[in-house]
Structures are given as structure tokens and as C-alpha cells.
Amino acid sequence: MLSFILASVSGLAEPAGAFISLFFLRGVEKRSSVTGEDRPVGGEGSLENVLAFVAGIMITVSFLELLPEAKRHSEKSGKAAYYAGLVVGCVVMVATELGMSL
């Protein structure tokens, strides 16, 4: 029971961070400048830049921590589950991207 509670509390870090970032970045919006271009008011702290930075961190953690750990554990139980998980994960990501672009 304790492990479930601790896992649940650690899982709240992502939504809490999302609410905090929305609180600080909610004033960042695009406004037309004199030249007619849409430029973010927040400059370098725009929401798009923050999301790109976070995506880079998530990709780095996945490649440097999660995949090697999964491969190490697959040596005991067989590599079929490891490769099946990689393929299923890629299919889910592509399906999500296609579904969101409709």
C-alpha cells in the first residue's frame, strides 16, 4: 500500500508542474507587431520554447536511462518482450500523432 501511495504522489509532479507553468506563462500570447508579424510577447520564455525544452529532456531521459534499463532487464526474461515493447510504443506514438492531426 505504501508503494502505491508513493508512486501516486510522485506521479503528481507532472500535473503540478503543468499548473505552475500555466500560471507563469498564461500571459504569454501572440500579438501583432507594427510589421504585421505575430511575435510572442514573452520572448524567450514563450510556451513553445518551454515545451520544446521539456520534450528534449524527456527524450534524453528515455534514451539514456529507460531504454538501457529495459534492455538490461530483458536479458533475464527474454528479448522478445523488449523488442515488442519498442514496436508497440512506436505504433502508439504514430497513431496518436495521426489521430491528433485529423
GROMACS .gro file of N, CA and C in nm:
model
  306
    1MET      N    1   0.082  -0.120   0.000
    1MET     CA    2   0.000   0.000   0.000
    1MET      C    3   0.087   0.126   0.000
    2LEU      N    4   0.196   0.121   0.075
    2LEU     CA    5   0.286   0.236   0.081
    2LEU      C    6   0.347   0.264  -0.055
    3SER      N    7   0.384   0.159  -0.128
    3SER     CA    8   0.443   0.181  -0.261
    3SER      C    9   0.343   0.244  -0.356
    4PHE      N   10   0.215   0.207  -0.345
    4PHE     CA   11   0.112   0.268  -0.429
    4PHE      C   12   0.097   0.416  -0.397
    5ILE      N   13   0.097   0.451  -0.270
    5ILE     CA   14   0.084   0.591  -0.230
    5ILE      C   15   0.204   0.672  -0.277
    6LEU      N   16   0.324   0.618  -0.260
    6LEU     CA   17   0.443   0.690  -0.303
    6LEU      C   18   0.447   0.708  -0.455
    7ALA      N   19   0.406   0.605  -0.528
    7ALA     CA   20   0.402   0.615  -0.674
    7ALA      C   21   0.298   0.718  -0.717
    8SER      N   22   0.186   0.721  -0.649
    8SER     CA   23   0.082   0.819  -0.683
    8SER      C   24   0.129   0.961  -0.655
    9VAL      N   25   0.195   0.981  -0.543
    9VAL     CA   26   0.246   1.115  -0.509
    9VAL      C   27   0.353   1.158  -0.609
   10SER      N   28   0.442   1.066  -0.647
   10SER     CA   29   0.545   1.104  -0.744
   10SER      C   30   0.484   1.131  -0.881
   11GLY      N   31   0.373   1.067  -0.913
   11GLY     CA   32   0.306   1.091  -1.039
   11GLY      C   33   0.237   1.227  -1.045
   12LEU      N   34   0.217   1.289  -0.931
   12LEU     CA   35   0.154   1.421  -0.928
   12LEU      C   36   0.251   1.533  -0.965
   13ALA      N   37   0.378   1.502  -0.978
   13ALA     CA   38   0.477   1.605  -1.011
   13ALA      C   39   0.451   1.665  -1.149
   14GLU      N   40   0.415   1.584  -1.245
   14GLU     CA   41   0.392   1.634  -1.381
   14GLU      C   42   0.271   1.726  -1.389
   15PRO      N   43   0.153   1.687  -1.338
   15PRO     CA   44   0.041   1.782  -1.342
   15PRO      C   45   0.067   1.908  -1.259
   16ALA      N   46   0.134   1.894  -1.146
   16ALA     CA   47   0.165   2.011  -1.065
   16ALA      C   48   0.256   2.106  -1.141
   17GLY      N   49   0.356   2.053  -1.209
   17GLY     CA   50   0.444   2.136  -1.290
   17GLY      C   51   0.369   2.202  -1.405
   18ALA      N   52   0.272   2.131  -1.462
   18ALA     CA   53   0.192   2.189  -1.571
   18ALA      C   54   0.110   2.307  -1.520
   19PHE      N   55   0.049   2.293  -1.404
   19PHE     CA   56  -0.030   2.404  -1.350
   19PHE      C   57   0.058   2.522  -1.313
   20ILE      N   58   0.175   2.495  -1.258
   20ILE     CA   59   0.267   2.604  -1.223
   20ILE      C   60   0.313   2.677  -1.348
   21SER      N   61   0.348   2.602  -1.452
   21SER     CA   62   0.394   2.667  -1.576
   21SER      C   63   0.281   2.744  -1.644
   22LEU      N   64   0.159   2.690  -1.638
   22LEU     CA   65   0.046   2.764  -1.695
   22LEU      C   66   0.021   2.893  -1.618
   23PHE      N   67   0.041   2.890  -1.487
   23PHE     CA   68   0.023   3.010  -1.406
   23PHE      C   69   0.123   3.118  -1.447
   24PHE      N   70   0.248   3.078  -1.467
   24PHE     CA   71   0.350   3.177  -1.502
   24PHE      C   72   0.348   3.217  -1.649
   25LEU      N   73   0.304   3.127  -1.736
   25LEU     CA   74   0.309   3.154  -1.880
   25LEU      C   75   0.175   3.193  -1.940
   26ARG      N   76   0.072   3.207  -1.860
   26ARG     CA   77  -0.059   3.236  -1.917
   26ARG      C   78  -0.066   3.373  -1.981
   27GLY      N   79   0.020   3.465  -1.943
   27GLY     CA   80   0.021   3.598  -2.004
   27GLY      C   81   0.095   3.603  -2.135
   28VAL      N   82   0.162   3.494  -2.172
   28VAL     CA   83   0.237   3.491  -2.297
   28VAL      C   84   0.140   3.463  -2.411
   29GLU      N   85   0.120   3.560  -2.495
   29GLU     CA   86   0.030   3.544  -2.608
   29GLU      C   87   0.090   3.614  -2.729
   30LYS      N   88   0.040   3.579  -2.844
   30LYS     CA   89   0.091   3.641  -2.966
   30LYS      C   90   0.012   3.768  -2.995
   31ARG      N   91   0.084   3.873  -3.026
   31ARG     CA   92   0.022   4.000  -3.065
   31ARG      C   93   0.086   4.048  -3.194
   32SER      N   94   0.010   4.116  -3.273
   32SER     CA   95   0.063   4.168  -3.398
   32SER      C   96   0.155   4.287  -3.370
   33SER      N   97   0.270   4.285  -3.433
   33SER     CA   98   0.362   4.398  -3.420
   33SER      C   99   0.334   4.499  -3.530
   34VAL      N  100   0.413   4.602  -3.534
   34VAL     CA  101   0.395   4.706  -3.634
   34VAL      C  102   0.416   4.651  -3.775
   35THR      N  103   0.507   4.555  -3.789
   35THR     CA  104   0.537   4.500  -3.921
   35THR      C  105   0.435   4.396  -3.966
   36GLY      N  106   0.339   4.363  -3.880
   36GLY     CA  107   0.237   4.265  -3.918
   36GLY      C  108   0.273   4.123  -3.882
   37GLU      N  109   0.388   4.101  -3.819
   37GLU     CA  110   0.428   3.966  -3.780
   37GLU      C  111   0.371   3.933  -3.643
   38ASP      N  112   0.339   3.806  -3.624
   38ASP     CA  113   0.297   3.761  -3.491
   38ASP      C  114   0.421   3.722  -3.414
   39ARG      N  115   0.444   3.792  -3.304
   39ARG     CA  116   0.561   3.762  -3.220
   39ARG      C  117   0.514   3.736  -3.079
   40PRO      N  118   0.571   3.637  -3.011
   40PRO     CA  119   0.531   3.614  -2.873
   40PRO      C  120   0.575   3.729  -2.783
   41VAL      N  121   0.486   3.768  -2.694
   41VAL     CA  122   0.514   3.878  -2.604
   41VAL      C  123   0.622   3.839  -2.504
   42GLY      N  124   0.623   3.714  -2.463
   42GLY     CA  125   0.717   3.669  -2.361
   42GLY      C  126   0.858   3.650  -2.409
   43GLY      N  127   0.885   3.665  -2.536
   43GLY     CA  128   1.021   3.649  -2.588
   43GLY      C  129   1.070   3.507  -2.573
   44GLU      N  130   1.186   3.494  -2.509
   44GLU     CA  131   1.250   3.363  -2.497
   44GLU      C  132   1.175   3.270  -2.402
   45GLY      N  133   1.087   3.319  -2.320
   45GLY     CA  134   1.014   3.235  -2.226
   45GLY      C  135   0.880   3.192  -2.279
   46SER      N  136   0.862   3.190  -2.410
   46SER     CA  137   0.732   3.155  -2.465
   46SER      C  138   0.700   3.008  -2.439
   47LEU      N  139   0.572   2.979  -2.444
   47LEU     CA  140   0.526   2.843  -2.414
   47LEU      C  141   0.584   2.741  -2.511
   48GLU      N  142   0.598   2.777  -2.637
   48GLU     CA  143   0.653   2.682  -2.735
   48GLU      C  144   0.797   2.645  -2.701
   49ASN      N  145   0.875   2.742  -2.659
   49ASN     CA  146   1.014   2.713  -2.623
   49ASN      C  147   1.023   2.627  -2.498
   50VAL      N  148   0.938   2.653  -2.402
   50VAL     CA  149   0.937   2.573  -2.280
   50VAL      C  150   0.898   2.429  -2.312
   51LEU      N  151   0.795   2.411  -2.394
   51LEU     CA  152   0.752   2.276  -2.430
   51LEU      C  153   0.859   2.201  -2.509
   52ALA      N  154   0.929   2.271  -2.598
   52ALA     CA  155   1.038   2.208  -2.673
   52ALA      C  156   1.151   2.166  -2.581
   53PHE      N  157   1.183   2.249  -2.482
   53PHE     CA  158   1.287   2.216  -2.386
   53PHE      C  159   1.250   2.093  -2.304
   54VAL      N  160   1.126   2.088  -2.258
   54VAL     CA  161   1.079   1.973  -2.179
   54VAL      C  162   1.077   1.846  -2.263
   55ALA      N  163   1.037   1.858  -2.390
   55ALA     CA  164   1.038   1.741  -2.478
   55ALA      C  165   1.179   1.688  -2.497
   56GLY      N  166   1.277   1.776  -2.509
   56GLY     CA  167   1.416   1.734  -2.520
   56GLY      C  168   1.463   1.661  -2.397
   57ILE      N  169   1.424   1.709  -2.280
   57ILE     CA  170   1.460   1.642  -2.155
   57ILE      C  171   1.399   1.502  -2.150
   58MET      N  172   1.271   1.490  -2.189
   58MET     CA  173   1.205   1.360  -2.185
   58MET      C  174   1.270   1.261  -2.282
   59ILE      N  175   1.307   1.307  -2.400
   59ILE     CA  176   1.374   1.220  -2.497
   59ILE      C  177   1.510   1.174  -2.444
   60THR      N  178   1.585   1.267  -2.384
   60THR     CA  179   1.715   1.234  -2.329
   60THR      C  180   1.704   1.130  -2.219
   61VAL      N  181   1.609   1.149  -2.128
   61VAL     CA  182   1.590   1.053  -2.019
   61VAL      C  183   1.551   0.917  -2.075
   62SER      N  184   1.466   0.916  -2.178
   62SER     CA  185   1.424   0.789  -2.237
   62SER      C  186   1.541   0.713  -2.296
   63PHE      N  187   1.625   0.783  -2.372
   63PHE     CA  188   1.735   0.714  -2.439
   63PHE      C  189   1.851   0.680  -2.347
   64LEU      N  190   1.876   0.763  -2.247
   64LEU     CA  191   1.992   0.740  -2.162
   64LEU      C  192   1.962   0.658  -2.037
   65GLU      N  193   1.837   0.655  -1.993
   65GLU     CA  194   1.803   0.585  -1.869
   65GLU      C  195   1.705   0.470  -1.890
   66LEU      N  196   1.592   0.497  -1.953
   66LEU     CA  197   1.485   0.397  -1.958
   66LEU      C  198   1.516   0.281  -2.053
   67LEU      N  199   1.560   0.311  -2.174
   67LEU     CA  200   1.587   0.203  -2.269
   67LEU      C  201   1.702   0.111  -2.225
   68PRO      N  202   1.815   0.164  -2.176
   68PRO     CA  203   1.919   0.072  -2.128
   68PRO      C  204   1.874  -0.013  -2.010
   69GLU      N  205   1.793   0.045  -1.921
   69GLU     CA  206   1.743  -0.031  -1.807
   69GLU      C  207   1.648  -0.142  -1.853
   70ALA      N  208   1.563  -0.112  -1.948
   70ALA     CA  209   1.472  -0.213  -2.002
   70ALA      C  210   1.549  -0.324  -2.072
   71LYS      N  211   1.653  -0.287  -2.145
   71LYS     CA  212   1.734  -0.389  -2.214
   71LYS      C  213   1.807  -0.478  -2.113
   72ARG      N  214   1.854  -0.417  -2.005
   72ARG     CA  215   1.923  -0.495  -1.901
   72ARG      C  216   1.827  -0.595  -1.836
   73HIS      N  217   1.704  -0.554  -1.812
   73HIS     CA  218   1.607  -0.645  -1.751
   73HIS      C  219   1.559  -0.750  -1.851
   74SER      N  220   1.563  -0.720  -1.980
   74SER     CA  221   1.517  -0.816  -2.079
   74SER      C  222   1.613  -0.932  -2.096
   75GLU      N  223   1.738  -0.916  -2.053
   75GLU     CA  224   1.834  -1.026  -2.065
   75GLU      C  225   1.793  -1.145  -1.978
   76LYS      N  226   1.722  -1.118  -1.869
   76LYS     CA  227   1.676  -1.226  -1.782
   76LYS      C  228   1.550  -1.294  -1.835
   77SER      N  229   1.457  -1.215  -1.888
   77SER     CA  230   1.327  -1.270  -1.925
   77SER      C  231   1.310  -1.292  -2.075
   78GLY      N  232   1.407  -1.257  -2.154
   78GLY     CA  233   1.395  -1.274  -2.298
   78GLY      C  234   1.381  -1.141  -2.368
   79LYS      N  235   1.442  -1.133  -2.483
   79LYS     CA  236   1.446  -1.006  -2.555
   79LYS      C  237   1.320  -0.982  -2.638
   80ALA      N  238   1.233  -1.081  -2.653
   80ALA     CA  239   1.113  -1.064  -2.734
   80ALA      C  240   1.023  -0.957  -2.675
   81ALA      N  241   1.007  -0.955  -2.544
   81ALA     CA  242   0.922  -0.854  -2.479
   81ALA      C  243   0.981  -0.715  -2.496
   82TYR      N  244   1.113  -0.703  -2.491
   82TYR     CA  245   1.180  -0.573  -2.508
   82TYR      C  246   1.151  -0.517  -2.647
   83TYR      N  247   1.173  -0.598  -2.750
   83TYR     CA  248   1.152  -0.551  -2.886
   83TYR      C  249   1.004  -0.531  -2.916
   84ALA      N  250   0.918  -0.614  -2.860
   84ALA     CA  251   0.774  -0.595  -2.879
   84ALA      C  252   0.729  -0.464  -2.814
   85GLY      N  253   0.783  -0.433  -2.699
   85GLY     CA  254   0.750  -0.307  -2.633
   85GLY      C  255   0.796  -0.187  -2.714
   86LEU      N  256   0.914  -0.195  -2.773
   86LEU     CA  257   0.962  -0.086  -2.859
   86LEU      C  258   0.871  -0.065  -2.979
   87VAL      N  259   0.832  -0.175  -3.043
   87VAL     CA  260   0.747  -0.165  -3.162
   87VAL      C  261   0.608  -0.112  -3.124
   88VAL      N  262   0.550  -0.165  -3.017
   88VAL     CA  263   0.418  -0.120  -2.974
   88VAL      C  264   0.423   0.028  -2.935
   89GLY      N  265   0.528   0.070  -2.867
   89GLY     CA  266   0.542   0.210  -2.829
   89GLY      C  267   0.550   0.302  -2.950
   90CYS      N  268   0.626   0.261  -3.050
   90CYS     CA  269   0.636   0.341  -3.172
   90CYS      C  270   0.502   0.348  -3.245
   91VAL      N  271   0.430   0.236  -3.250
   91VAL     CA  272   0.300   0.233  -3.317
   91VAL      C  273   0.201   0.324  -3.244
   92VAL      N  274   0.202   0.321  -3.112
   92VAL     CA  275   0.112   0.407  -3.034
   92VAL      C  276   0.145   0.554  -3.057
   93MET      N  277   0.273   0.589  -3.062
   93MET     CA  278   0.311   0.729  -3.086
   93MET      C  279   0.268   0.775  -3.225
   94VAL      N  280   0.286   0.693  -3.325
   94VAL     CA  281   0.246   0.731  -3.461
   94VAL      C  282   0.094   0.742  -3.469
   95ALA      N  283   0.021   0.648  -3.408
   95ALA     CA  284  -0.124   0.652  -3.409
   95ALA      C  285  -0.176   0.777  -3.337
   96THR      N  286  -0.112   0.813  -3.229
   96THR     CA  287  -0.152   0.933  -3.156
   96THR      C  288  -0.128   1.057  -3.241
   97GLU      N  289  -0.015   1.064  -3.307
   97GLU     CA  290   0.016   1.178  -3.393
   97GLU      C  291  -0.084   1.187  -3.508
   98LEU      N  292  -0.114   1.075  -3.571
   98LEU     CA  293  -0.211   1.075  -3.681
   98LEU      C  294  -0.350   1.112  -3.632
   99GLY      N  295  -0.386   1.062  -3.514
   99GLY     CA  296  -0.517   1.093  -3.458
   99GLY      C  297  -0.533   1.239  -3.423
  100MET      N  298  -0.426   1.301  -3.376
  100MET     CA  299  -0.433   1.442  -3.340
  100MET      C  300  -0.429   1.534  -3.461
  101SER      N  301  -0.378   1.485  -3.573
  101SER     CA  302  -0.370   1.570  -3.692
  101SER      C  303  -0.497   1.569  -3.775
  102LEU      N  304  -0.593   1.484  -3.739
  102LEU     CA  305  -0.719   1.479  -3.814
  102LEU      C  306  -0.808   1.595  -3.779
   0.00000   0.00000   0.00000
